[in-house]
Amino acid sequence: MTELKASTGAKYARILSVGSATPSRVIDNEFMLQYIDSSDEWITQRTGIKERRWVAEGETIETLCLEAAGKAIERSGLEPSTIGAVILSTISHYHQTPALAPKLAAELGIGDAAAYDISAACAGFSYALAQAESIVRAGQAEYVLVIAGETISHITDLTDRGTAFLFGDGAGAVVVGPSETNGIGPVIWGSDGAQEGVIWQTADWQKAVAEGTFPKLGMDGRAVFKWATTFIAGAAKQALDAAGISPEQLDVFIPHQANNRITDTLLRYLKLPEHVVVARTIQHLGNNSAATIPMAMDALLSSGEAKSGQTALIIGFGAGLVYSGQVITLP
Ligand SMILES: CC(C)(COP(=O)(O)OP(=O)(O)OC[C@H]1O[C@@H](n2cnc3c(N)ncnc32)[C@H](O)[C@@H]1OP(=O)(O)O)[C@@H](O)C(=O)NCCC(=O)NCCS
């Protein structure tokens, strides 16, 4: 057998920069009440959400991704052409093919790079980050752009009391590159397809066309809540252990923003000390699926609540069911 050359890359990888984009339309809880029997008080108490952002005319998943990625590239100080791979995580891009990532790469001036979309719902950013870290360490690209972008408002059933008020639109992006020290801990990820019916699309495309309907998101909120506060809590602990980090050594916690009560339960389970800064962007942004974690990361760094070089735990979970988390050094 003829031996083949293998690619080799950097010993370690880290996140070099982050950027995000929020659409301009602010949708408060009052707005939702024209569609569902609810109240601002109930939504705030049960989820922590006061408002979310939805795309306005002229804003699309593409414009949001370009804005977030453009900021991340600019903050990295890199020439776009040095980026060798682009991974976009989304579940709300209208085209099943072609993927949006190649178009984004071209529009960002990145040019000839590996570019593809992944579908891992609210765990998508962490999934893509794990791939980026491996790509850099394997030498398959020196720099990788990870984008997570969603326009969940387009697939939200406004008449569904269980989901209408939960989701928002937005995008977040990071540039991952080589590092002298490790800035991305081992990923703890997985799936449970036996629970595929817990979060669903109301019809596949064939059925939707036959019925003249448009597929929307459906969800068994209680089942997700239970899974997130039991199984996911354990996965978050595993991500800390895998990185060799104790709760005391953690500076920042960025869980998927699905529900503040889920976040509170995770905090209790992990016994995180008082000094840990906890992302609560759900209050103003709602749940942005894959985009949630990088958007929250950028918000915490921009506000000064979190600082570059600090150690953060991220964990995402959602439709599939899928989950993914790792400890990172903030850019
Ligand atoms: C969706 C979610 C907020 C619902 O909260 P909940 O406490 O589980 O609500 P339940 O469905 O158990 O309903 C509790 C009560 O509130 C009522 N209720 C449900 N939706 C309501 C609404 N929009 N407004 C007012 N009342 C509502 C129910 O009728 C029920 O009333 P009852 O006790 O008189 O029967 C919660 O389950 C959740 O956040 N789950 C996680 C979902 C998620 O984040 N998914 C995304 C994963 S990526």
mmCIF file of N, CA, C and O in Angstrom, residues 200-238:
data_model
loop_
_atom_site.group_PDB
_atom_site.id
_atom_site.type_symbol
_atom_site.label_atom_id
_atom_site.label_comp_id
_atom_site.label_asym_id
_atom_site.label_seq_id
_atom_site.Cartn_x
_atom_site.Cartn_y
_atom_site.Cartn_z
ATOM 1 N N TRP A 200 -40.356 19.849 16.068
ATOM 2 C CA TRP A 200 -40.634 19.359 14.722
ATOM 3 C C TRP A 200 -40.945 20.483 13.737
ATOM 4 O O TRP A 200 -41.208 21.618 14.121
ATOM 5 N N GLN A 201 -40.903 20.096 12.450
ATOM 6 C CA GLN A 201 -41.369 20.968 11.371
ATOM 7 C C GLN A 201 -42.763 20.470 11.037
ATOM 8 O O GLN A 201 -42.957 19.259 10.862
ATOM 9 N N THR A 202 -43.738 21.374 10.939
ATOM 10 C CA THR A 202 -45.137 20.938 10.855
ATOM 11 C C THR A 202 -45.464 20.107 9.603
ATOM 12 O O THR A 202 -46.418 19.341 9.609
ATOM 13 N N ALA A 203 -44.667 20.258 8.527
ATOM 14 C CA ALA A 203 -44.857 19.416 7.337
ATOM 15 C C ALA A 203 -43.535 19.368 6.582
ATOM 16 O O ALA A 203 -42.768 20.327 6.629
ATOM 17 N N ASP A 204 -43.264 18.238 5.903
ATOM 18 C CA ASP A 204 -42.084 18.257 5.030
ATOM 19 C C ASP A 204 -42.479 19.028 3.765
ATOM 20 O O ASP A 204 -43.651 19.356 3.551
ATOM 21 N N TRP A 205 -41.486 19.336 2.912
ATOM 22 C CA TRP A 205 -41.759 20.217 1.771
ATOM 23 C C TRP A 205 -42.811 19.629 0.845
ATOM 24 O O TRP A 205 -43.678 20.342 0.340
ATOM 25 N N GLN A 206 -42.752 18.308 0.632
ATOM 26 C CA GLN A 206 -43.696 17.662 -0.289
ATOM 27 C C GLN A 206 -45.137 17.824 0.213
ATOM 28 O O GLN A 206 -46.030 18.205 -0.523
ATOM 29 N N LYS A 207 -45.295 17.564 1.508
ATOM 30 C CA LYS A 207 -46.637 17.660 2.108
ATOM 31 C C LYS A 207 -47.115 19.126 2.094
ATOM 32 O O LYS A 207 -48.267 19.412 1.799
ATOM 33 N N ALA A 208 -46.186 20.020 2.398
ATOM 34 C CA ALA A 208 -46.546 21.437 2.451
ATOM 35 C C ALA A 208 -47.022 21.925 1.083
ATOM 36 O O ALA A 208 -48.027 22.637 0.973
ATOM 37 N N VAL A 209 -46.308 21.522 0.037
ATOM 38 C CA VAL A 209 -46.689 21.942 -1.321
ATOM 39 C C VAL A 209 -48.066 21.357 -1.662
ATOM 40 O O VAL A 209 -48.946 22.054 -2.169
ATOM 41 N N ALA A 210 -48.260 20.068 -1.338
ATOM 42 C CA ALA A 210 -49.540 19.421 -1.632
ATOM 43 C C ALA A 210 -50.691 20.106 -0.898
ATOM 44 O O ALA A 210 -51.788 20.258 -1.425
ATOM 45 N N GLU A 211 -50.406 20.562 0.342
ATOM 46 C CA GLU A 211 -51.461 21.185 1.161
ATOM 47 C C GLU A 211 -51.565 22.691 0.955
ATOM 48 O O GLU A 211 -52.486 23.332 1.462
ATOM 49 N N GLY A 212 -50.579 23.256 0.252
ATOM 50 C CA GLY A 212 -50.577 24.716 0.077
ATOM 51 C C GLY A 212 -50.306 25.449 1.374
ATOM 52 O O GLY A 212 -50.801 26.556 1.608
ATOM 53 N N THR A 213 -49.508 24.812 2.273
ATOM 54 C CA THR A 213 -49.179 25.456 3.552
ATOM 55 C C THR A 213 -47.677 25.763 3.587
ATOM 56 O O THR A 213 -46.935 25.369 2.689
ATOM 57 N N PHE A 214 -47.262 26.470 4.620
ATOM 58 C CA PHE A 214 -45.835 26.739 4.795
ATOM 59 C C PHE A 214 -45.393 26.099 6.116
ATOM 60 O O PHE A 214 -46.000 26.366 7.157
ATOM 61 N N PRO A 215 -44.346 25.247 6.080
ATOM 62 C CA PRO A 215 -43.949 24.559 7.322
ATOM 63 C C PRO A 215 -43.490 25.530 8.406
ATOM 64 O O PRO A 215 -42.789 26.492 8.126
ATOM 65 N N LYS A 216 -43.899 25.232 9.630
ATOM 66 C CA LYS A 216 -43.522 26.063 10.774
ATOM 67 C C LYS A 216 -42.901 25.161 11.849
ATOM 68 O O LYS A 216 -42.930 23.943 11.754
ATOM 69 N N LEU A 217 -42.400 25.788 12.897
ATOM 70 C CA LEU A 217 -41.804 25.030 14.004
ATOM 71 C C LEU A 217 -42.880 24.618 14.993
ATOM 72 O O LEU A 217 -43.761 25.416 15.325
ATOM 73 N N GLY A 218 -42.796 23.386 15.471
ATOM 74 C CA GLY A 218 -43.671 22.941 16.548
ATOM 75 C C GLY A 218 -42.817 22.363 17.658
ATOM 76 O O GLY A 218 -41.672 21.948 17.411
ATOM 77 N N MET A 219 -43.323 22.357 18.876
ATOM 78 C CA MET A 219 -42.467 21.921 19.982
ATOM 79 C C MET A 219 -43.275 21.451 21.177
ATOM 80 O O MET A 219 -44.312 22.031 21.497
ATOM 81 N N ASP A 220 -42.791 20.401 21.827
ATOM 82 C CA ASP A 220 -43.331 19.993 23.120
ATOM 83 C C ASP A 220 -42.456 20.666 24.173
ATOM 84 O O ASP A 220 -41.418 20.138 24.582
ATOM 85 N N GLY A 221 -42.857 21.859 24.573
ATOM 86 C CA GLY A 221 -42.036 22.703 25.465
ATOM 87 C C GLY A 221 -41.670 22.022 26.766
ATOM 88 O O GLY A 221 -40.535 22.140 27.246
ATOM 89 N N ARG A 222 -42.643 21.283 27.346
ATOM 90 C CA ARG A 222 -42.358 20.622 28.638
ATOM 91 C C ARG A 222 -41.270 19.569 28.499
ATOM 92 O O ARG A 222 -40.419 19.420 29.366
ATOM 93 N N ALA A 223 -41.323 18.803 27.375
ATOM 94 C CA ALA A 223 -40.318 17.746 27.160
ATOM 95 C C ALA A 223 -38.932 18.361 26.978
ATOM 96 O O ALA A 223 -37.944 17.850 27.516
ATOM 97 N N VAL A 224 -38.856 19.471 26.222
ATOM 98 C CA VAL A 224 -37.553 20.130 26.023
ATOM 99 C C VAL A 224 -37.039 20.632 27.373
ATOM 100 O O VAL A 224 -35.858 20.468 27.714
ATOM 101 N N PHE A 225 -37.952 21.234 28.130
ATOM 102 C CA PHE A 225 -37.585 21.791 29.436
ATOM 103 C C PHE A 225 -36.986 20.702 30.335
ATOM 104 O O PHE A 225 -35.938 20.880 30.951
ATOM 105 N N LYS A 226 -37.666 19.555 30.368
ATOM 106 C CA LYS A 226 -37.214 18.449 31.232
ATOM 107 C C LYS A 226 -35.836 17.938 30.794
ATOM 108 O O LYS A 226 -34.935 17.738 31.609
ATOM 109 N N TRP A 227 -35.677 17.754 29.478
ATOM 110 C CA TRP A 227 -34.402 17.250 28.931
ATOM 111 C C TRP A 227 -33.276 18.239 29.224
ATOM 112 O O TRP A 227 -32.175 17.859 29.624
ATOM 113 N N ALA A 228 -33.575 19.538 29.032
ATOM 114 C CA ALA A 228 -32.542 20.566 29.210
ATOM 115 C C ALA A 228 -32.096 20.668 30.667
ATOM 116 O O ALA A 228 -30.923 20.944 30.949
ATOM 117 N N THR A 229 -33.028 20.460 31.585
ATOM 118 C CA THR A 229 -32.681 20.646 32.994
ATOM 119 C C THR A 229 -32.142 19.368 33.655
ATOM 120 O O THR A 229 -31.764 19.388 34.824
ATOM 121 N N THR A 230 -32.125 18.271 32.919
ATOM 122 C CA THR A 230 -31.572 17.034 33.473
ATOM 123 C C THR A 230 -30.346 16.608 32.658
ATOM 124 O O THR A 230 -29.213 16.803 33.051
ATOM 125 N N PHE A 231 -30.578 16.087 31.464
ATOM 126 C CA PHE A 231 -29.492 15.562 30.641
ATOM 127 C C PHE A 231 -28.465 16.653 30.278
ATOM 128 O O PHE A 231 -27.251 16.444 30.379
ATOM 129 N N ILE A 232 -28.968 17.816 29.849
ATOM 130 C CA ILE A 232 -28.058 18.881 29.392
ATOM 131 C C ILE A 232 -27.200 19.409 30.545
ATOM 132 O O ILE A 232 -26.033 19.785 30.364
ATOM 133 N N ALA A 233 -27.781 19.432 31.730
ATOM 134 C CA ALA A 233 -26.995 19.869 32.897
ATOM 135 C C ALA A 233 -25.769 18.958 33.052
ATOM 136 O O ALA A 233 -24.650 19.440 33.307
ATOM 137 N N GLY A 234 -25.963 17.655 32.866
ATOM 138 C CA GLY A 234 -24.853 16.699 32.960
ATOM 139 C C GLY A 234 -23.827 16.913 31.851
ATOM 140 O O GLY A 234 -22.613 16.819 32.078
ATOM 141 N N ALA A 235 -24.310 17.215 30.643
ATOM 142 C CA ALA A 235 -23.392 17.451 29.513
ATOM 143 C C ALA A 235 -22.537 18.692 29.769
ATOM 144 O O ALA A 235 -21.342 18.722 29.440
ATOM 145 N N ALA A 236 -23.148 19.719 30.351
ATOM 146 C CA ALA A 236 -22.407 20.957 30.659
ATOM 147 C C ALA A 236 -21.289 20.662 31.661
ATOM 148 O O ALA A 236 -20.154 21.154 31.530
ATOM 149 N N LYS A 237 -21.600 19.834 32.643
ATOM 150 C CA LYS A 237 -20.594 19.437 33.646
ATOM 151 C C LYS A 237 -19.457 18.665 32.963
ATOM 152 O O LYS A 237 -18.267 18.890 33.258
ATOM 153 N N GLN A 238 -19.824 17.785 32.027
ATOM 154 C CA GLN A 238 -18.802 17.007 31.296
ATOM 155 C C GLN A 238 -17.871 17.921 30.497
ATOM 156 O O GLN A 238 -16.676 17.660 30.384
#
